[in-house]
mmCIF file of C-alpha atoms in Angstrom:
data_model
loop_
_atom_site.group_PDB
_atom_site.id
_atom_site.type_symbol
_atom_site.label_atom_id
_atom_site.label_comp_id
_atom_site.label_asym_id
_atom_site.label_seq_id
_atom_site.Cartn_x
_atom_site.Cartn_y
_atom_site.Cartn_z
ATOM 1 C CA MET A 1 -54.629 -1.924 97.951
ATOM 2 C CA ALA A 2 -57.730 -2.405 95.775
ATOM 3 C CA THR A 3 -58.689 1.298 96.061
ATOM 4 C CA LYS A 4 -55.208 2.497 95.030
ATOM 5 C CA ALA A 5 -54.739 0.236 92.028
ATOM 6 C CA PRO A 6 -57.098 2.056 89.606
ATOM 7 C CA TRP A 7 -55.473 5.438 90.391
ATOM 8 C CA LYS A 8 -52.028 3.973 90.004
ATOM 9 C CA ASN A 9 -52.863 2.294 86.701
ATOM 10 C CA SER A 10 -54.494 5.492 85.430
ATOM 11 C CA SER A 11 -51.402 7.505 86.361
ATOM 12 C CA HIS A 12 -49.067 5.060 84.629
ATOM 13 C CA LYS A 13 -51.303 4.971 81.557
ATOM 14 C CA SER A 14 -51.359 8.781 81.391
ATOM 15 C CA LEU A 15 -47.557 8.954 81.606
ATOM 16 C CA LEU A 16 -47.219 6.276 78.924
ATOM 17 C CA ILE A 17 -49.443 8.313 76.586
ATOM 18 C CA CYS A 18 -47.260 11.367 77.208
ATOM 19 C CA HIS A 19 -44.075 9.440 76.365
ATOM 20 C CA ILE A 20 -45.659 7.975 73.216
ATOM 21 C CA GLY A 21 -46.761 11.478 72.202
ATOM 22 C CA ALA A 22 -43.215 12.807 72.582
ATOM 23 C CA LEU A 23 -41.827 9.908 70.557
ATOM 24 C CA LEU A 24 -44.370 10.482 67.769
ATOM 25 C CA ALA A 25 -43.485 14.189 67.589
ATOM 26 C CA VAL A 26 -39.768 13.431 67.408
ATOM 27 C CA GLY A 27 -40.355 10.768 64.755
ATOM 28 C CA MET A 28 -42.204 13.282 62.584
ATOM 29 C CA TRP A 29 -39.456 15.870 63.090
ATOM 30 C CA GLY A 30 -36.864 13.264 62.193
ATOM 31 C CA GLY A 31 -38.599 12.778 58.849
ATOM 32 C CA SER A 32 -38.990 16.538 58.326
ATOM 33 C CA PHE A 33 -35.288 16.967 57.513
ATOM 34 C CA VAL A 34 -35.640 14.558 54.612
ATOM 35 C CA SER A 35 -38.837 16.220 53.335
ATOM 36 C CA THR A 36 -37.136 19.621 53.457
ATOM 37 C CA LYS A 37 -34.215 18.288 51.422
ATOM 38 C CA VAL A 38 -36.619 16.853 48.831
ATOM 39 C CA LEU A 39 -38.323 20.266 48.494
ATOM 40 C CA ILE A 40 -34.982 22.059 48.139
ATOM 41 C CA ASN A 41 -33.994 19.568 45.442
ATOM 42 C CA ASN A 42 -37.207 20.544 43.652
ATOM 43 C CA GLY A 43 -36.202 24.219 43.578
ATOM 44 C CA LEU A 44 -37.951 25.664 46.658
ATOM 45 C CA GLY A 45 -35.971 28.042 48.893
ATOM 46 C CA PRO A 46 -35.346 27.466 52.644
ATOM 47 C CA VAL A 47 -37.405 30.478 53.780
ATOM 48 C CA GLU A 48 -40.122 29.771 51.220
ATOM 49 C CA ILE A 49 -40.479 26.216 52.545
ATOM 50 C CA TYR A 50 -40.805 27.550 56.086
ATOM 51 C CA ILE A 51 -43.530 30.060 55.171
ATOM 52 C CA TYR A 52 -45.661 27.568 53.192
ATOM 53 C CA ARG A 53 -45.274 24.962 55.913
ATOM 54 C CA PHE A 54 -46.271 27.176 58.826
ATOM 55 C CA LEU A 55 -48.903 29.181 56.976
ATOM 56 C CA LEU A 56 -50.782 25.933 56.401
ATOM 57 C CA ALA A 57 -50.301 24.829 60.008
ATOM 58 C CA TYR A 58 -51.292 28.227 61.434
ATOM 59 C CA THR A 59 -54.484 28.397 59.370
ATOM 60 C CA LEU A 60 -55.630 24.989 60.629
ATOM 61 C CA VAL A 61 -54.731 25.719 64.262
ATOM 62 C CA LEU A 62 -56.533 29.082 64.051
ATOM 63 C CA ILE A 63 -59.711 27.351 62.872
ATOM 64 C CA GLY A 64 -59.639 25.108 65.955
ATOM 65 C CA SER A 65 -58.509 27.773 68.441
ATOM 66 C CA HIS A 66 -59.789 31.294 67.755
ATOM 67 C CA SER A 67 -61.948 32.270 70.740
ATOM 68 C CA LYS A 68 -59.069 34.061 72.479
ATOM 69 C CA LEU A 69 -56.754 36.134 70.277
ATOM 70 C CA TRP A 70 -54.479 37.857 72.793
ATOM 71 C CA SER A 71 -52.578 36.687 75.853
ATOM 72 C CA ASN A 72 -53.165 37.913 79.414
ATOM 73 C CA SER A 73 -50.551 40.682 79.355
ATOM 74 C CA TRP A 74 -48.092 42.528 77.129
ATOM 75 C CA ARG A 75 -45.288 40.692 78.902
ATOM 76 C CA ASP A 76 -46.766 37.338 77.870
ATOM 77 C CA GLU A 77 -47.316 38.653 74.350
ATOM 78 C CA PHE A 78 -43.607 39.495 74.189
ATOM 79 C CA LEU A 79 -42.759 35.972 75.402
ATOM 80 C CA PHE A 80 -44.891 34.553 72.582
ATOM 81 C CA LEU A 81 -42.956 36.755 70.172
ATOM 82 C CA VAL A 82 -39.728 35.203 71.491
ATOM 83 C CA CYS A 83 -41.290 31.737 71.052
ATOM 84 C CA GLY A 84 -42.200 32.525 67.459
ATOM 85 C CA LEU A 85 -38.715 33.866 66.763
ATOM 86 C CA CYS A 86 -36.605 31.223 68.526
ATOM 87 C CA GLY A 87 -38.857 28.175 68.272
ATOM 88 C CA SER A 88 -40.149 28.789 64.781
ATOM 89 C CA SER A 89 -38.673 31.301 62.311
ATOM 90 C CA ILE A 90 -34.991 31.412 63.353
ATOM 91 C CA TYR A 91 -34.887 27.716 64.236
ATOM 92 C CA PHE A 92 -36.455 26.398 61.034
ATOM 93 C CA ILE A 93 -34.900 28.904 58.642
ATOM 94 C CA ALA A 94 -31.467 28.063 60.085
ATOM 95 C CA GLU A 95 -32.311 24.351 59.899
ATOM 96 C CA ASN A 96 -33.619 24.596 56.323
ATOM 97 C CA ASN A 97 -30.508 26.469 55.219
ATOM 98 C CA ALA A 98 -28.349 23.905 57.006
ATOM 99 C CA VAL A 99 -30.077 21.129 55.052
ATOM 100 C CA ASN A 100 -29.310 23.090 51.888
ATOM 101 C CA TYR A 101 -25.586 23.123 52.743
ATOM 102 C CA THR A 102 -24.950 19.705 54.237
ATOM 103 C CA ARG A 103 -26.360 16.215 54.785
ATOM 104 C CA VAL A 104 -29.739 15.919 56.486
ATOM 105 C CA SER A 105 -28.443 13.282 58.916
ATOM 106 C CA ASP A 106 -25.745 15.701 60.147
ATOM 107 C CA VAL A 107 -28.265 18.490 60.724
ATOM 108 C CA SER A 108 -30.578 16.171 62.627
ATOM 109 C CA MET A 109 -27.670 14.935 64.756
ATOM 110 C CA ILE A 110 -26.408 18.365 65.755
ATOM 111 C CA THR A 111 -29.848 19.711 66.659
ATOM 112 C CA THR A 112 -30.062 16.973 69.312
ATOM 113 C CA LEU A 113 -27.864 19.260 71.425
ATOM 114 C CA SER A 114 -31.007 21.274 72.230
ATOM 115 C CA PRO A 115 -31.830 19.239 75.396
ATOM 116 C CA LEU A 116 -28.312 19.757 76.716
ATOM 117 C CA LEU A 117 -28.388 23.485 75.992
ATOM 118 C CA THR A 118 -31.840 23.721 77.593
ATOM 119 C CA THR A 119 -30.533 22.042 80.761
ATOM 120 C CA LEU A 120 -27.535 24.369 80.933
ATOM 121 C CA LEU A 121 -29.694 27.466 80.420
ATOM 122 C CA ILE A 122 -32.162 26.376 83.099
ATOM 123 C CA GLY A 123 -29.268 25.699 85.462
ATOM 124 C CA ALA A 124 -27.779 29.122 84.787
ATOM 125 C CA LEU A 125 -31.062 30.923 85.489
ATOM 126 C CA TYR A 126 -32.459 28.814 88.348
ATOM 127 C CA LYS A 127 -30.168 28.070 91.292
ATOM 128 C CA THR A 128 -32.317 25.165 92.460
ATOM 129 C CA GLU A 129 -31.918 23.396 89.112
ATOM 130 C CA ARG A 130 -28.226 23.804 88.431
ATOM 131 C CA PRO A 131 -26.719 20.765 86.686
ATOM 132 C CA GLY A 132 -24.276 18.565 88.581
ATOM 133 C CA LYS A 133 -20.794 17.449 87.610
ATOM 134 C CA TRP A 134 -22.034 14.509 85.528
ATOM 135 C CA THR A 135 -24.078 16.844 83.332
ATOM 136 C CA TYR A 136 -20.892 18.721 82.505
ATOM 137 C CA VAL A 137 -19.024 15.462 81.854
ATOM 138 C CA GLY A 138 -21.762 14.300 79.515
ATOM 139 C CA SER A 139 -21.856 17.733 77.886
ATOM 140 C CA THR A 140 -18.140 17.604 77.123
ATOM 141 C CA ILE A 141 -18.485 14.172 75.496
ATOM 142 C CA ALA A 142 -21.488 15.363 73.461
ATOM 143 C CA PHE A 143 -19.653 18.445 72.213
ATOM 144 C CA LEU A 144 -16.777 16.224 71.122
ATOM 145 C CA GLY A 145 -19.316 14.257 69.097
ATOM 146 C CA VAL A 146 -20.521 17.466 67.446
ATOM 147 C CA GLY A 147 -16.908 18.281 66.621
ATOM 148 C CA PHE A 148 -16.514 14.901 64.870
ATOM 149 C CA ILE A 149 -19.601 15.604 62.774
ATOM 150 C CA ILE A 150 -18.814 19.227 61.931
ATOM 151 C CA PHE A 151 -15.208 18.586 60.889
ATOM 152 C CA LYS A 152 -15.529 15.030 59.611
ATOM 153 C CA ASP A 153 -14.831 16.232 56.045
ATOM 154 C CA GLY A 154 -11.894 18.406 57.087
ATOM 155 C CA LEU A 155 -11.527 22.062 56.116
ATOM 156 C CA ASN A 156 -10.358 21.577 52.536
ATOM 157 C CA ASN A 157 -13.016 23.075 50.289
ATOM 158 C CA SER A 158 -11.196 22.727 46.998
ATOM 159 C CA ALA A 159 -13.887 20.537 45.454
ATOM 160 C CA PRO A 160 -17.144 18.841 46.356
ATOM 161 C CA SER A 161 -16.976 15.218 47.324
ATOM 162 C CA ALA A 162 -18.496 12.668 44.973
ATOM 163 C CA ASN A 163 -21.243 11.698 47.387
ATOM 164 C CA GLY A 164 -22.055 14.925 49.181
ATOM 165 C CA PRO A 165 -21.293 18.611 49.802
ATOM 166 C CA ASP A 166 -17.789 20.095 49.782
ATOM 167 C CA ALA A 167 -16.042 20.498 53.139
ATOM 168 C CA LEU A 168 -16.653 24.237 53.550
ATOM 169 C CA SER A 169 -20.359 23.946 52.703
ATOM 170 C CA ALA A 170 -20.722 21.018 55.118
ATOM 171 C CA THR A 171 -19.070 23.034 57.910
ATOM 172 C CA ILE A 172 -21.319 26.059 57.267
ATOM 173 C CA GLY A 173 -24.366 23.791 57.334
ATOM 174 C CA ASP A 174 -23.271 22.134 60.575
ATOM 175 C CA LEU A 175 -22.693 25.514 62.245
ATOM 176 C CA LEU A 176 -26.150 26.664 61.130
ATOM 177 C CA ALA A 177 -27.593 23.512 62.719
ATOM 178 C CA LEU A 178 -25.738 24.317 65.948
ATOM 179 C CA GLY A 179 -27.247 27.816 65.890
ATOM 180 C CA ALA A 180 -30.689 26.261 65.447
ATOM 181 C CA ALA A 181 -30.059 24.097 68.526
ATOM 182 C CA PHE A 182 -29.294 27.207 70.609
ATOM 183 C CA SER A 183 -32.458 28.853 69.303
ATOM 184 C CA TRP A 184 -34.603 25.843 70.287
ATOM 185 C CA ALA A 185 -33.091 25.842 73.794
ATOM 186 C CA ILE A 186 -34.221 29.442 74.308
ATOM 187 C CA TYR A 187 -37.679 28.523 73.006
ATOM 188 C CA SER A 188 -37.915 25.626 75.475
ATOM 189 C CA LEU A 189 -36.956 27.935 78.336
ATOM 190 C CA VAL A 190 -39.648 30.491 77.468
ATOM 191 C CA LEU A 191 -42.235 27.782 76.760
ATOM 192 C CA ARG A 192 -41.714 26.491 80.291
ATOM 193 C CA LYS A 193 -43.138 29.761 81.668
ATOM 194 C CA LEU A 194 -46.098 29.884 79.285
ATOM 195 C CA ASN A 195 -47.174 26.255 79.769
ATOM 196 C CA ALA A 196 -48.389 27.063 83.267
ATOM 197 C CA LEU A 197 -50.763 29.751 81.974
ATOM 198 C CA TYR A 198 -52.016 28.737 78.524
ATOM 199 C CA SER A 199 -53.278 25.690 76.634
ATOM 200 C CA ALA A 200 -51.167 23.812 74.101
ATOM 201 C CA GLN A 201 -53.457 25.003 71.269
ATOM 202 C CA PHE A 202 -53.127 28.667 72.244
ATOM 203 C CA ILE A 203 -49.340 28.442 72.639
ATOM 204 C CA THR A 204 -48.959 26.683 69.296
ATOM 205 C CA ARG A 205 -51.149 29.209 67.471
ATOM 206 C CA LYS A 206 -49.285 32.212 68.917
ATOM 207 C CA THR A 207 -45.897 30.621 68.172
ATOM 208 C CA PHE A 208 -46.879 30.029 64.543
ATOM 209 C CA PHE A 209 -48.275 33.562 64.176
ATOM 210 C CA TYR A 210 -45.155 35.316 65.416
ATOM 211 C CA GLY A 211 -42.988 32.836 63.556
ATOM 212 C CA LEU A 212 -44.629 33.832 60.265
ATOM 213 C CA ILE A 213 -44.430 37.565 61.056
ATOM 214 C CA THR A 214 -40.733 37.404 61.946
ATOM 215 C CA ALA A 215 -39.969 35.268 58.871
ATOM 216 C CA ILE A 216 -40.993 38.035 56.448
ATOM 217 C CA PRO A 217 -37.750 40.050 56.899
ATOM 218 C CA PHE A 218 -35.724 36.879 56.279
ATOM 219 C CA TRP A 219 -37.593 36.283 53.023
ATOM 220 C CA ILE A 220 -37.025 39.879 51.885
ATOM 221 C CA ILE A 221 -33.300 39.733 52.698
ATOM 222 C CA SER A 222 -32.839 36.304 51.095
ATOM 223 C CA LYS A 223 -34.452 37.504 47.813
ATOM 224 C CA GLU A 224 -35.761 33.997 47.184
ATOM 225 C CA PRO A 225 -38.030 33.740 44.135
ATOM 226 C CA VAL A 226 -41.593 32.505 44.550
ATOM 227 C CA SER A 227 -42.116 29.036 43.105
ATOM 228 C CA SER A 228 -44.606 28.678 40.278
ATOM 229 C CA PRO A 229 -47.999 26.986 40.863
ATOM 230 C CA GLU A 230 -46.847 24.163 38.571
ATOM 231 C CA THR A 231 -43.920 23.477 40.903
ATOM 232 C CA LEU A 232 -46.039 23.608 44.060
ATOM 233 C CA LEU A 233 -48.662 21.244 42.598
ATOM 234 C CA ARG A 234 -46.056 18.688 41.572
ATOM 235 C CA PRO A 235 -47.005 15.502 43.531
ATOM 236 C CA GLU A 236 -43.586 15.140 45.165
ATOM 237 C CA VAL A 237 -43.660 18.789 46.294
ATOM 238 C CA LEU A 238 -47.296 18.812 47.412
ATOM 239 C CA VAL A 239 -47.020 15.604 49.466
ATOM 240 C CA ASN A 240 -43.937 16.828 51.305
ATOM 241 C CA LEU A 241 -45.437 20.256 51.980
ATOM 242 C CA LEU A 242 -48.559 18.626 53.416
ATOM 243 C CA PHE A 243 -46.429 16.307 55.546
ATOM 244 C CA LEU A 244 -44.432 19.263 56.902
ATOM 245 C CA GLY A 245 -47.469 21.471 57.469
ATOM 246 C CA LEU A 246 -50.038 19.005 58.799
ATOM 247 C CA LEU A 247 -47.911 16.515 60.724
ATOM 248 C CA CYS A 248 -44.483 18.015 61.467
ATOM 249 C CA SER A 249 -45.824 21.480 62.292
ATOM 250 C CA MET A 250 -49.435 21.384 63.465
ATOM 251 C CA MET A 251 -49.655 17.906 64.974
ATOM 252 C CA ALA A 252 -46.113 17.671 66.329
ATOM 253 C CA TYR A 253 -46.166 21.138 67.913
ATOM 254 C CA LEU A 254 -49.497 20.485 69.612
ATOM 255 C CA LEU A 255 -48.164 17.195 70.951
ATOM 256 C CA TRP A 256 -44.903 18.798 72.071
ATOM 257 C CA ALA A 257 -46.530 21.688 73.945
ATOM 258 C CA TRP A 258 -48.960 19.287 75.631
ATOM 259 C CA VAL A 259 -46.276 16.764 76.603
ATOM 260 C CA MET A 260 -43.957 19.485 77.893
ATOM 261 C CA GLY A 261 -46.749 20.714 80.155
ATOM 262 C CA LYS A 262 -47.056 17.179 81.575
ATOM 263 C CA LEU A 263 -43.444 15.982 81.714
ATOM 264 C CA GLY A 264 -41.472 19.228 81.965
ATOM 265 C CA ALA A 265 -38.923 20.845 79.632
ATOM 266 C CA ILE A 266 -35.891 18.687 80.447
ATOM 267 C CA THR A 267 -37.617 15.287 80.310
ATOM 268 C CA THR A 268 -39.508 16.147 77.120
ATOM 269 C CA ASN A 269 -36.443 17.531 75.339
ATOM 270 C CA ASN A 270 -34.543 14.313 76.120
ATOM 271 C CA TYR A 271 -36.662 12.662 73.416
ATOM 272 C CA LEU A 272 -34.869 14.755 70.809
ATOM 273 C CA TYR A 273 -31.931 12.351 71.236
ATOM 274 C CA VAL A 274 -33.898 9.792 69.203
ATOM 275 C CA GLN A 275 -34.489 12.191 66.300
ATOM 276 C CA PRO A 276 -31.245 11.506 64.358
ATOM 277 C CA ILE A 277 -31.927 7.782 64.315
ATOM 278 C CA PHE A 278 -35.160 8.379 62.352
ATOM 279 C CA THR A 279 -33.424 10.865 60.047
ATOM 280 C CA MET A 280 -30.361 8.708 59.417
ATOM 281 C CA ILE A 281 -32.402 5.672 58.408
ATOM 282 C CA ILE A 282 -34.857 7.586 56.177
ATOM 283 C CA ALA A 283 -32.074 9.625 54.514
ATOM 284 C CA ALA A 284 -29.971 6.532 53.834
ATOM 285 C CA ILE A 285 -32.973 4.823 52.214
ATOM 286 C CA LEU A 286 -34.024 7.782 50.050
ATOM 287 C CA PHE A 287 -30.703 9.443 49.221
ATOM 288 C CA GLY A 288 -28.350 6.459 49.293
ATOM 289 C CA LYS A 289 -24.772 7.473 48.497
ATOM 290 C CA ASP A 290 -25.569 11.188 48.844
ATOM 291 C CA ASP A 291 -26.293 10.745 52.556
ATOM 292 C CA PRO A 292 -24.673 7.472 53.641
ATOM 293 C CA ILE A 293 -24.360 6.089 57.159
ATOM 294 C CA THR A 294 -20.612 6.560 57.766
ATOM 295 C CA PHE A 295 -18.353 5.335 60.556
ATOM 296 C CA ILE A 296 -17.356 8.851 61.672
ATOM 297 C CA GLY A 297 -20.974 9.982 61.568
ATOM 298 C CA CYS A 298 -22.040 7.002 63.688
ATOM 299 C CA PHE A 299 -19.160 7.650 66.089
ATOM 300 C CA GLY A 300 -20.219 11.292 66.442
ATOM 301 C CA CYS A 301 -23.793 10.117 67.023
ATOM 302 C CA PHE A 302 -22.560 7.655 69.640
ATOM 303 C CA LEU A 303 -20.650 10.407 71.475
ATOM 304 C CA ILE A 304 -23.582 12.847 71.432
ATOM 305 C CA ILE A 305 -26.262 10.382 72.544
ATOM 306 C CA GLY A 306 -23.889 8.502 74.872
ATOM 307 C CA GLY A 307 -22.636 11.682 76.530
ATOM 308 C CA LEU A 308 -26.119 13.071 77.066
ATOM 309 C CA TRP A 309 -27.385 9.726 78.365
ATOM 310 C CA LEU A 310 -24.409 9.352 80.712
ATOM 311 C CA GLY A 311 -24.920 12.796 82.199
ATOM 312 C CA ASP A 312 -28.637 12.189 82.733
ATOM 313 C CA TYR A 313 -28.230 8.666 84.119
ATOM 314 C CA MET A 314 -25.410 9.486 86.562
ATOM 315 C CA THR A 315 -27.184 12.633 87.765
ATOM 316 C CA ARG A 316 -30.340 10.651 88.546
ATOM 317 C CA ARG A 317 -28.295 7.894 90.221
ATOM 318 C CA ASP A 318 -26.543 10.398 92.491
ATOM 319 C CA ALA A 319 -29.888 12.017 93.361
ATOM 320 C CA LEU A 320 -31.323 8.634 94.442
ATOM 321 C CA ARG A 321 -28.342 7.973 96.700
ATOM 322 C CA LYS A 322 -28.849 11.187 98.671
#
């Protein structure tokens, strides 16, 4: 027993560090929705915010990881392109636009569907990992929760509400957030293949690079103006850009890629369920009546998190009984 204890304690300690790392990443991402909203309120565009944020993060990651520029094959290089597109440019541009249309707490809530979508995609592609009946039960409950959030304001867009966006804008924003969740699920699926071959630093750097490259067409199409230096150097703008670039992008992505390599795609993505709790609390504190904690919003949150938890818990319980 004495010879096994140190190994066992070391293993448990290593797993605990992984779980703490995932929680830290999700906490930073939870706050990123609020920072993005603050920047939009200061006149920055959704695509512009993305480019500044990831250009800063990419530059810093490149300084720390530049010995190897290319992946092992053209196939892997294409997979990194998909990572940059789905896990960076499409995801964050859709998310930033969603924040521009609707409440940050709603966007954060809906993007928590990414773990569920990841599980369903993995099950569809790998026969040995197909989800059981309880996953589908939990999925149905979670989608009902998304429905409560998306249509909580109804479909009447005659006028904006006093404390938030009009109904049509809110619905558009919620649908953009749902599209971002699908994009992140594809990213998680591709990342699963690359984690076995490359380091977290290399994966993060390549994802940021292709994310920036693929964001350029979005910026051209959007015709967003470039903010003036005076705007960018405004303390409120500068602090939030640094938070998004240094912590939410560079640090969180490095943590996420590393944790996913240790815990796997499904277990790691389960931590995204906690994200809306961080966002809801921060948004309610900073925006008050513009982003309140409502009964229907909480009920939708309860259905999403409860449904996903139920599916995961019952699936694991059934597996232990076999």
